[in-house]
């Protein structure tokens, strides 16, 4: 779930960057709106992940790991999976003032998306 929060940000950066390349004010405004929606989507995913971390609801997966499987036999892959450290999605890896990274992503992304839309409305 941590990575899911990043994907909309990656897309938002690319789309926002495209605003410098396209002609027409209305097309640029549309791209900014799409980027703002993507940032808001990341915030919503952050809310979902924070809810899992605070045990408000169950997550989609119990845990994840990052094990490289390139160039290994089936037995080596199984041993690597069984011995890999687990990174649990339902317990925060880090907190500041009781807020996890997923919580901070939710706060900053939703406030950022709201700010984008407020500024877009103000400039029209």
PDB file of C-alpha atoms in Angstrom:
ATOM      1  CA  UNK A   1       0.000   0.000   0.000  1.00  0.00           C
ATOM      2  CA  UNK A   2       2.956   2.300   0.528  1.00  0.00           C
ATOM      3  CA  UNK A   3       3.821   2.101  -3.150  1.00  0.00           C
ATOM      4  CA  UNK A   4       0.218   2.596  -4.242  1.00  0.00           C
ATOM      5  CA  UNK A   5       0.322   6.073  -2.696  1.00  0.00           C
ATOM      6  CA  UNK A   6       3.306   7.024  -4.853  1.00  0.00           C
ATOM      7  CA  UNK A   7       1.913   6.051  -8.252  1.00  0.00           C
ATOM      8  CA  UNK A   8      -0.608   8.923  -8.462  1.00  0.00           C
ATOM      9  CA  UNK A   9       2.171  11.349  -7.473  1.00  0.00           C
ATOM     10  CA  UNK A  10       4.415  10.069 -10.271  1.00  0.00           C
ATOM     11  CA  UNK A  11       1.582  10.521 -12.749  1.00  0.00           C
ATOM     12  CA  UNK A  12       0.725  13.969 -11.380  1.00  0.00           C
ATOM     13  CA  UNK A  13       4.320  15.134 -11.837  1.00  0.00           C
ATOM     14  CA  UNK A  14       4.354  13.948 -15.458  1.00  0.00           C
ATOM     15  CA  UNK A  15       0.990  15.511 -16.250  1.00  0.00           C
ATOM     16  CA  UNK A  16       1.844  18.771 -14.492  1.00  0.00           C
ATOM     17  CA  UNK A  17       5.131  18.849 -16.403  1.00  0.00           C
ATOM     18  CA  UNK A  18       3.199  18.453 -19.645  1.00  0.00           C
ATOM     19  CA  UNK A  19       1.455  21.757 -18.941  1.00  0.00           C
ATOM     20  CA  UNK A  20       4.693  23.489 -19.944  1.00  0.00           C
ATOM     21  CA  UNK A  21       4.626  21.766 -23.331  1.00  0.00           C
ATOM     22  CA  UNK A  22       1.022  22.124 -24.488  1.00  0.00           C
ATOM     23  CA  UNK A  23      -0.513  25.210 -26.082  1.00  0.00           C
ATOM     24  CA  UNK A  24      -3.763  26.745 -24.916  1.00  0.00           C
ATOM     25  CA  UNK A  25      -4.818  27.922 -21.518  1.00  0.00           C
ATOM     26  CA  UNK A  26      -7.826  25.611 -21.277  1.00  0.00           C
ATOM     27  CA  UNK A  27      -5.763  22.500 -22.082  1.00  0.00           C
ATOM     28  CA  UNK A  28      -3.147  23.480 -19.506  1.00  0.00           C
ATOM     29  CA  UNK A  29      -5.905  24.084 -16.935  1.00  0.00           C
ATOM     30  CA  UNK A  30      -7.366  20.657 -17.694  1.00  0.00           C
ATOM     31  CA  UNK A  31      -3.987  19.021 -17.141  1.00  0.00           C
ATOM     32  CA  UNK A  32      -3.553  20.844 -13.827  1.00  0.00           C
ATOM     33  CA  UNK A  33      -7.000  19.652 -12.749  1.00  0.00           C
ATOM     34  CA  UNK A  34      -6.085  16.059 -13.656  1.00  0.00           C
ATOM     35  CA  UNK A  35      -2.820  16.391 -11.702  1.00  0.00           C
ATOM     36  CA  UNK A  36      -4.778  17.765  -8.734  1.00  0.00           C
ATOM     37  CA  UNK A  37      -7.186  14.833  -8.902  1.00  0.00           C
ATOM     38  CA  UNK A  38      -4.254  12.415  -8.916  1.00  0.00           C
ATOM     39  CA  UNK A  39      -2.747  14.095  -5.856  1.00  0.00           C
ATOM     40  CA  UNK A  40      -6.139  13.823  -4.152  1.00  0.00           C
ATOM     41  CA  UNK A  41      -6.274  10.139  -5.111  1.00  0.00           C
ATOM     42  CA  UNK A  42      -2.914   9.615  -3.422  1.00  0.00           C
ATOM     43  CA  UNK A  43      -4.359  11.274  -0.333  1.00  0.00           C
ATOM     44  CA  UNK A  44      -7.344   8.939  -0.355  1.00  0.00           C
ATOM     45  CA  UNK A  45      -5.055   5.928  -0.662  1.00  0.00           C
ATOM     46  CA  UNK A  46      -3.109   7.419   2.268  1.00  0.00           C
ATOM     47  CA  UNK A  47      -6.328   7.608   4.293  1.00  0.00           C
ATOM     48  CA  UNK A  48      -7.020   3.950   3.498  1.00  0.00           C
ATOM     49  CA  UNK A  49      -3.481   2.919   4.455  1.00  0.00           C
ATOM     50  CA  UNK A  50      -3.500   5.005   7.638  1.00  0.00           C
ATOM     51  CA  UNK A  51      -6.815   3.406   8.565  1.00  0.00           C
ATOM     52  CA  UNK A  52      -5.211  -0.015   8.219  1.00  0.00           C
ATOM     53  CA  UNK A  53      -2.242   1.098  10.344  1.00  0.00           C
ATOM     54  CA  UNK A  54      -4.515   2.489  13.077  1.00  0.00           C
ATOM     55  CA  UNK A  55      -6.648  -0.696  12.861  1.00  0.00           C
ATOM     56  CA  UNK A  56      -9.800   1.211  11.887  1.00  0.00           C
ATOM     57  CA  UNK A  57     -10.362  -1.407   9.148  1.00  0.00           C
ATOM     58  CA  UNK A  58      -8.601  -4.381   7.579  1.00  0.00           C
ATOM     59  CA  UNK A  59      -6.198  -3.947   4.709  1.00  0.00           C
ATOM     60  CA  UNK A  60      -6.053  -5.709   1.384  1.00  0.00           C
ATOM     61  CA  UNK A  61      -2.877  -7.598   2.289  1.00  0.00           C
ATOM     62  CA  UNK A  62      -1.389  -8.510   5.629  1.00  0.00           C
ATOM     63  CA  UNK A  63       2.239  -7.898   4.721  1.00  0.00           C
ATOM     64  CA  UNK A  64       4.717  -7.370   1.901  1.00  0.00           C
ATOM     65  CA  UNK A  65       8.377  -7.978   1.246  1.00  0.00           C
ATOM     66  CA  UNK A  66      11.000  -7.046  -1.335  1.00  0.00           C
ATOM     67  CA  UNK A  67      12.831 -10.209  -2.312  1.00  0.00           C
ATOM     68  CA  UNK A  68      14.757 -10.350  -5.584  1.00  0.00           C
ATOM     69  CA  UNK A  69      14.044 -13.548  -7.487  1.00  0.00           C
ATOM     70  CA  UNK A  70      16.277 -13.005 -10.514  1.00  0.00           C
ATOM     71  CA  UNK A  71      18.453 -15.943 -11.573  1.00  0.00           C
ATOM     72  CA  UNK A  72      17.533 -18.303  -8.762  1.00  0.00           C
ATOM     73  CA  UNK A  73      16.203 -21.815  -8.606  1.00  0.00           C
ATOM     74  CA  UNK A  74      12.755 -22.601  -7.256  1.00  0.00           C
ATOM     75  CA  UNK A  75      14.262 -23.896  -4.002  1.00  0.00           C
ATOM     76  CA  UNK A  76      16.346 -20.719  -3.584  1.00  0.00           C
ATOM     77  CA  UNK A  77      13.292 -18.547  -4.246  1.00  0.00           C
ATOM     78  CA  UNK A  78      11.252 -20.429  -1.671  1.00  0.00           C
ATOM     79  CA  UNK A  79      14.059 -20.152   0.891  1.00  0.00           C
ATOM     80  CA  UNK A  80      14.396 -16.419   0.174  1.00  0.00           C
ATOM     81  CA  UNK A  81      10.659 -15.888   0.609  1.00  0.00           C
ATOM     82  CA  UNK A  82      10.554 -17.876   3.842  1.00  0.00           C
ATOM     83  CA  UNK A  83      13.566 -16.032   5.303  1.00  0.00           C
ATOM     84  CA  UNK A  84      12.747 -12.528   4.081  1.00  0.00           C
ATOM     85  CA  UNK A  85      11.909  -9.882   6.651  1.00  0.00           C
ATOM     86  CA  UNK A  86       8.280  -8.826   6.486  1.00  0.00           C
ATOM     87  CA  UNK A  87       7.186  -5.224   6.253  1.00  0.00           C
ATOM     88  CA  UNK A  88       3.714  -5.141   7.686  1.00  0.00           C
ATOM     89  CA  UNK A  89       1.168  -2.795   6.138  1.00  0.00           C
ATOM     90  CA  UNK A  90      -0.897  -2.772   9.300  1.00  0.00           C
ATOM     91  CA  UNK A  91       1.771  -1.313  11.568  1.00  0.00           C
ATOM     92  CA  UNK A  92       3.423   2.040  10.859  1.00  0.00           C
ATOM     93  CA  UNK A  93       7.135   1.922  10.163  1.00  0.00           C
ATOM     94  CA  UNK A  94       7.606   5.428  11.544  1.00  0.00           C
ATOM     95  CA  UNK A  95       5.525   8.012  13.408  1.00  0.00           C
ATOM     96  CA  UNK A  96       5.857  11.680  14.305  1.00  0.00           C
ATOM     97  CA  UNK A  97       3.441  13.098  16.867  1.00  0.00           C
ATOM     98  CA  UNK A  98       1.381   9.916  16.515  1.00  0.00           C
ATOM     99  CA  UNK A  99       0.954  10.345  12.747  1.00  0.00           C
ATOM    100  CA  UNK A 100       2.364   7.710  10.397  1.00  0.00           C
ATOM    101  CA  UNK A 101       3.886   8.349   6.987  1.00  0.00           C
ATOM    102  CA  UNK A 102       0.618   7.220   5.392  1.00  0.00           C
ATOM    103  CA  UNK A 103      -1.200   9.710   7.606  1.00  0.00           C
ATOM    104  CA  UNK A 104       1.157  12.511   6.587  1.00  0.00           C
ATOM    105  CA  UNK A 105       0.702  11.588   2.934  1.00  0.00           C
ATOM    106  CA  UNK A 106      -3.069  11.740   3.408  1.00  0.00           C
ATOM    107  CA  UNK A 107      -2.885  15.140   5.084  1.00  0.00           C
ATOM    108  CA  UNK A 108      -0.404  16.762   2.700  1.00  0.00           C
ATOM    109  CA  UNK A 109      -1.919  15.281  -0.459  1.00  0.00           C
ATOM    110  CA  UNK A 110      -5.512  16.186   0.390  1.00  0.00           C
ATOM    111  CA  UNK A 111      -4.530  19.695   1.495  1.00  0.00           C
ATOM    112  CA  UNK A 112      -2.393  20.028  -1.648  1.00  0.00           C
ATOM    113  CA  UNK A 113      -5.237  18.916  -3.914  1.00  0.00           C
ATOM    114  CA  UNK A 114      -7.652  21.284  -2.159  1.00  0.00           C
ATOM    115  CA  UNK A 115      -5.139  24.125  -2.572  1.00  0.00           C
ATOM    116  CA  UNK A 116      -4.714  23.385  -6.277  1.00  0.00           C
ATOM    117  CA  UNK A 117      -8.471  23.502  -6.826  1.00  0.00           C
ATOM    118  CA  UNK A 118      -8.867  26.638  -4.713  1.00  0.00           C
ATOM    119  CA  UNK A 119      -6.157  28.396  -6.694  1.00  0.00           C
ATOM    120  CA  UNK A 120      -7.624  27.193  -9.983  1.00  0.00           C
ATOM    121  CA  UNK A 121     -10.999  28.609  -8.986  1.00  0.00           C
ATOM    122  CA  UNK A 122      -9.437  31.891  -7.879  1.00  0.00           C
ATOM    123  CA  UNK A 123      -7.626  32.411 -11.186  1.00  0.00           C
ATOM    124  CA  UNK A 124     -10.764  31.904 -13.299  1.00  0.00           C
TER     125      UNK A 124
END
